[in-house]
Coordinates of C-alpha atoms and ligand atoms in Angstrom, one line a residue:
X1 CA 0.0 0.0 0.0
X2 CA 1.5 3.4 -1.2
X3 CA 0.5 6.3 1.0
X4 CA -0.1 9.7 -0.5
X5 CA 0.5 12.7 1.4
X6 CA -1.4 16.2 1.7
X7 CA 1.0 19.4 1.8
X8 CA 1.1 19.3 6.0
X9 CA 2.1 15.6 6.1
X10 CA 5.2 16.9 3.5
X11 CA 6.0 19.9 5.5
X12 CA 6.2 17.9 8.8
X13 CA 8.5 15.4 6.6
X14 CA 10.2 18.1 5.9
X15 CA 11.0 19.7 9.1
X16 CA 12.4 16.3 9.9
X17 CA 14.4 15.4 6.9
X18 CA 16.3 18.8 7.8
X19 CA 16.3 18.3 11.2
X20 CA 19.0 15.1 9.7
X21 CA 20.8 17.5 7.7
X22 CA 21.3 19.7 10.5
X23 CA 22.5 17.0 12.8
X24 CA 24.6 15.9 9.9
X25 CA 26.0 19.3 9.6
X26 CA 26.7 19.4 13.5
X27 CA 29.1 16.7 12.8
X28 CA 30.7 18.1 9.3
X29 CA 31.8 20.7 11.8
X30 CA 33.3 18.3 14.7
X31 CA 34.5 15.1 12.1
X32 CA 38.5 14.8 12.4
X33 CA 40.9 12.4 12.4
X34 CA 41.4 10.5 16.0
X35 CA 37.7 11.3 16.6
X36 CA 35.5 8.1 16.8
X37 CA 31.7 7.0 15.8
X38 CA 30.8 6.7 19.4
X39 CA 31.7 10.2 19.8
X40 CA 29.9 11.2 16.9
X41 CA 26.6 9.1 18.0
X42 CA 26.7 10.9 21.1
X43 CA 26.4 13.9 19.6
X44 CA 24.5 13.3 17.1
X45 CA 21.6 11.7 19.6
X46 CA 22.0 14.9 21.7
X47 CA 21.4 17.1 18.8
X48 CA 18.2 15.4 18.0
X49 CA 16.5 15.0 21.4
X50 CA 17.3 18.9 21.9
X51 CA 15.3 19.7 18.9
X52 CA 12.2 17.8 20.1
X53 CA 13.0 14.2 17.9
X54 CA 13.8 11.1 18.5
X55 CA 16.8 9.3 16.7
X56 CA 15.1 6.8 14.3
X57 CA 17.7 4.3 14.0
X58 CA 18.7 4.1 17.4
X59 CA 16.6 0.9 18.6
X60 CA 14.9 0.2 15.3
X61 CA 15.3 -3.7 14.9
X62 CA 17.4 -3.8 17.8
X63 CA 20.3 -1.4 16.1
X64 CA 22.6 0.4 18.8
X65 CA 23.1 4.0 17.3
X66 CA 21.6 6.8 16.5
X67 CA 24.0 7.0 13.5
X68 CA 25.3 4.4 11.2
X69 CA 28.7 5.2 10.4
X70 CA 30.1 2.9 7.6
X71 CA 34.2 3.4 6.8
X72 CA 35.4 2.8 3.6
X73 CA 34.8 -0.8 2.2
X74 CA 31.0 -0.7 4.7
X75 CA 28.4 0.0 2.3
X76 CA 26.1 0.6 5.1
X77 CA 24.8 0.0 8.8
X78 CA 28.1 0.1 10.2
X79 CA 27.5 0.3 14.3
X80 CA 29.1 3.3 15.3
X81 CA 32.5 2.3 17.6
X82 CA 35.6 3.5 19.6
X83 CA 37.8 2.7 16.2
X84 CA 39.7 6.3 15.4
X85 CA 38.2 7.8 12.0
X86 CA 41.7 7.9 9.6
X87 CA 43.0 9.8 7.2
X88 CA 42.1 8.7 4.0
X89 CA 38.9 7.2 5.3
X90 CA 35.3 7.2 3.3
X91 CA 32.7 7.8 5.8
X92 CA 29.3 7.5 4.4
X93 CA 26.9 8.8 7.5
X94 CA 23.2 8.0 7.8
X95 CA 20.7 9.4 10.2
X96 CA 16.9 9.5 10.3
X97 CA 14.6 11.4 12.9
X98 CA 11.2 11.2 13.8
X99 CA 9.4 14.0 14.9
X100 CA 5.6 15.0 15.3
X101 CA 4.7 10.8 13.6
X102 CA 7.5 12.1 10.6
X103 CA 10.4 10.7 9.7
X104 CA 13.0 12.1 7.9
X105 CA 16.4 10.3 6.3
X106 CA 19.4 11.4 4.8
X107 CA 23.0 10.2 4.5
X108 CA 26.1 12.1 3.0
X109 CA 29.6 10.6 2.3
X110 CA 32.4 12.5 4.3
X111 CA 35.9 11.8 2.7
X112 CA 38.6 12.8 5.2
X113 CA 42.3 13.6 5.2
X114 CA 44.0 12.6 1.9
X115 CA 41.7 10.3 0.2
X116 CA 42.7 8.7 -2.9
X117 CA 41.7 9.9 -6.1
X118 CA 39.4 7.1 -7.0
X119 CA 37.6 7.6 -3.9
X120 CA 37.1 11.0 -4.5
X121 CA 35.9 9.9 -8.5
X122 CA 33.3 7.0 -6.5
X123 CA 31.8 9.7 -4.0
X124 CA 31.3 12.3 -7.1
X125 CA 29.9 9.5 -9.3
X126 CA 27.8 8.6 -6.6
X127 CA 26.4 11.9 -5.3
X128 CA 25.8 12.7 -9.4
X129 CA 23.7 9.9 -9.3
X130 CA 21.5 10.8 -6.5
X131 CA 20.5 13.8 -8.8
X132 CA 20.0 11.9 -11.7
X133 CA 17.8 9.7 -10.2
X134 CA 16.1 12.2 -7.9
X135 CA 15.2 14.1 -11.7
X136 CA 13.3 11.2 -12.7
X137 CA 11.2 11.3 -10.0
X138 CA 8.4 13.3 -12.1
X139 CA 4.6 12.3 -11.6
X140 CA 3.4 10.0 -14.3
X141 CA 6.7 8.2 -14.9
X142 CA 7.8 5.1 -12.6
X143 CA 10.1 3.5 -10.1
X144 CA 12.1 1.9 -12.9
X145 CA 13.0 6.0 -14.4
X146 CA 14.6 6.6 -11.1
X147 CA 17.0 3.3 -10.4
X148 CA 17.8 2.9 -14.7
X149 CA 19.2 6.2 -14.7
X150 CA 21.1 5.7 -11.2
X151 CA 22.2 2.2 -13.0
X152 CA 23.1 4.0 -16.5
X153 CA 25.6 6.9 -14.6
X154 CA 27.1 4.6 -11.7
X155 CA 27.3 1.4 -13.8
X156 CA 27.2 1.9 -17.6
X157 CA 29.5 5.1 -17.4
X158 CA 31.8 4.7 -14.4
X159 CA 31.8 0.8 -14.2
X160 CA 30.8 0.9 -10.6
X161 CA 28.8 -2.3 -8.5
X162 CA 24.9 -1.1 -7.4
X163 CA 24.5 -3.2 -4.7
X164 CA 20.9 -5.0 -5.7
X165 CA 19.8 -6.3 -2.2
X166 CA 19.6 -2.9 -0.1
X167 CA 17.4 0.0 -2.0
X168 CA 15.6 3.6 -1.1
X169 CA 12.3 3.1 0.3
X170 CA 9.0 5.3 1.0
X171 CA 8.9 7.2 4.0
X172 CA 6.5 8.7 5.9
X173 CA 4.6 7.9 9.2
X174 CA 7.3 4.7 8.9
X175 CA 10.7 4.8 7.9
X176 CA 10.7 2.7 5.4
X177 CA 7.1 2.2 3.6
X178 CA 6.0 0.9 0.3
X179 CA 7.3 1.3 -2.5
X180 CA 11.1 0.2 -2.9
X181 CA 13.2 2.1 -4.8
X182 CA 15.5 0.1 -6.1
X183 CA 18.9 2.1 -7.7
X184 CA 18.4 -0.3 -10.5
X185 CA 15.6 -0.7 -12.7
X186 CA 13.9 -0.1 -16.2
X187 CA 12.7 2.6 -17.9
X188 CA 8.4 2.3 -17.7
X189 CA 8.6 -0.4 -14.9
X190 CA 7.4 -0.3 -11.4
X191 CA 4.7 1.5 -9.5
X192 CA 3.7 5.1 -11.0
X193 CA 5.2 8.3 -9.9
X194 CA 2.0 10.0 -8.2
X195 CA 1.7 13.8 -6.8
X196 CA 2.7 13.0 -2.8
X197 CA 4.8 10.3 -2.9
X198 CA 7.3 10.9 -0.7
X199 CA 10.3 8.7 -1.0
X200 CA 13.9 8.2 0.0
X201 CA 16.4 7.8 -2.5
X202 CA 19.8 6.0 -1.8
X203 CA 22.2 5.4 -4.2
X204 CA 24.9 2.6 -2.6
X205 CA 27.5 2.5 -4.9
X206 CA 30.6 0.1 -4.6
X207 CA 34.2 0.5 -6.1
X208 CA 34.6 -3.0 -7.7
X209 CA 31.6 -5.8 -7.5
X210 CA 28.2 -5.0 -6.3
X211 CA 28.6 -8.0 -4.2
X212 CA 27.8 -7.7 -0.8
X213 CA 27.9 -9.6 3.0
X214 CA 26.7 -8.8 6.3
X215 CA 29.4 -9.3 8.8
X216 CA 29.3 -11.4 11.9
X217 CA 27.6 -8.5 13.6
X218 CA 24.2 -9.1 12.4
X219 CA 24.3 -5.2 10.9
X220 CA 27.0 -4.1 9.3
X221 CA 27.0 -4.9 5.2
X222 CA 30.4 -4.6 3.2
X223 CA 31.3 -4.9 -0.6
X224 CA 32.5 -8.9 -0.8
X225 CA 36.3 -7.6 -2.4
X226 CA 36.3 -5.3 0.2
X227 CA 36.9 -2.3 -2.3
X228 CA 35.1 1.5 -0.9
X229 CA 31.4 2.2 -1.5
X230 CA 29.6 5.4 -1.2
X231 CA 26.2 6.4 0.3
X232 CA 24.0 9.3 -0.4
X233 CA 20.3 9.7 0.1
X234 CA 18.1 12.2 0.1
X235 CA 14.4 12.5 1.2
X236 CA 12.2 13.4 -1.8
X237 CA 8.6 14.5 -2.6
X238 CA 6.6 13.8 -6.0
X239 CA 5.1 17.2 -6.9
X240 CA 2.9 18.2 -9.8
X241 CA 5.5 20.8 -10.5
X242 CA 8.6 18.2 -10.5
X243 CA 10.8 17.3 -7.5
X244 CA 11.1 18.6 -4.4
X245 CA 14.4 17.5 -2.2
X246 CA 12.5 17.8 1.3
X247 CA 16.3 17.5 3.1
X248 CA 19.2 19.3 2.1
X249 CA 23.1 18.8 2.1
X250 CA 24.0 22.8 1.3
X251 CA 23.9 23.1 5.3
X252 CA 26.8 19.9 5.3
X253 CA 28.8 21.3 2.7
X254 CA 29.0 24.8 4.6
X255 CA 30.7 23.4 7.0
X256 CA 32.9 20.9 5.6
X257 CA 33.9 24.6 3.6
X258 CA 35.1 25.5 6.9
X259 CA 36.4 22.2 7.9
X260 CA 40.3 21.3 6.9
X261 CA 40.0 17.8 7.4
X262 CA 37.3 17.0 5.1
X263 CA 37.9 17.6 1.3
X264 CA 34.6 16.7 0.1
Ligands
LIG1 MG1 19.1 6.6 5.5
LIG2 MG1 16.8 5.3 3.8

């Protein structure tokens, strides 16, 4: 069942898909090398319950942060730890909030200290394909438009994996509703692109094979050659007047401006 929203139900999605950009900005500002996830979490859940929210994540199937924090060859749902963040590291951070019955989602990938250049090549690829994707999403075309022209930019042109078995999801009164949105797909397939559809897009995009495995710790999911993979997702709404990104990563990018660490 696919839930359409009124305008009120998208504004209060709104207020908390940038209530996640704002905590994700919080840590653009703090994120160094020698910090840890633990440290970050802790902030991170701070931030939240001070604005009135609740960390989504934290407790949701049992998971133990409010962030997940997944380093270089973690695709996603890496459990934040004590581990020291390193130079060179890919950090692809996730949060969601819930606030007033509305959940919000968004995840940016933080490249710190001297990355190598094809890191730097997978996040822009990635990130590029977020927007492609997020310009399909026009009322009257479908599911497939988004995830074939994610597919076409990550796969077809930069010979990247799309992990298949993790995808972008509605979103709503739950975190993840009906429909998947897969970052594969066909053009014309899939459920139609209706006027309030709110959705989550999520591009996971790996270095080498789209392979993936969940590790021994029941969460966290890495690429199977153990290669990087990059994360970004935004929170969307179908509009009769095109696509409207209800989160925003301006606010993270303003401060990794101001941020030495972080190139990107
Ligand atoms: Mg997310
Ligand atoms: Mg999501």
């Amino acid at each position: 069942m696919i839930y359409l929203k009124h305008d009120e139900e998208i504004e209060l999605i709104r207020v908390s898909s940038l209530l996640v950009c704002k905590t994700l900005a919080q840590i653009a500002k703090v994120l160094k090398i020698g910090k840890t996830g633990l440290e970050i979490d802790k902030l991170a859940e701070e931030f939240i319950r001070d604005h009135g929210a609740i960390p989504a994540f934290k407790g949701y199937q049992g998971f133990p942060g409010t962030l997940c924090i997944s380093a270089n060859e973690c695709v996603v749902h890496g459990i934040p730890s004590n581990k020291p963040f390193e130079s060179g590291d890919i950090l692809s951070i996730d949060c969601g909030v819930v606030k007033d019955g509305f959940y919000g989602d968004s995840a940016y990938s933080f490249l710190l200290g001297e990355v190598s250049e094809d890191v730097i090549k997978l996040a822009r690829v990635t990130e590029a394909a977020l927007y492609l994707g997020i310009e399909q999403a026009i009322v009257g075309q479908r599911i497939g438009d988004i995830g074939q022209a994610i597919q076409e930019h990550a796969e077809k042109r930069h010979h990247y994996g799309v992990v298949r078995e993790l995808v972008g999801h509605g979103i709503g009164k739950k975190l993840h509703e009906a429909p998947e949105v897969p970052n594969y797909g066909q053009k014309g397939k899939g459920p139609v692109l209706k006027e309030g559809l709110t959705i989550a897009i999520e591009p996971m995009i790996n270095q080498g094979t789209r392979h993936i495995k969940q590790l021994k710790d029941g969460w966290t999911v890495v690429s199977t050659d153990l290669k990087a993979s990059a994360h970004y997702e935004h929170t969307i709404a179908v509009r009769n007047n095109g696509p409207e990104i209800l989160s925003d990563h301006q606010m993270i990018k303003d401060e990794i401006k101001n941020n030495s660490e972080i190139i990107l």
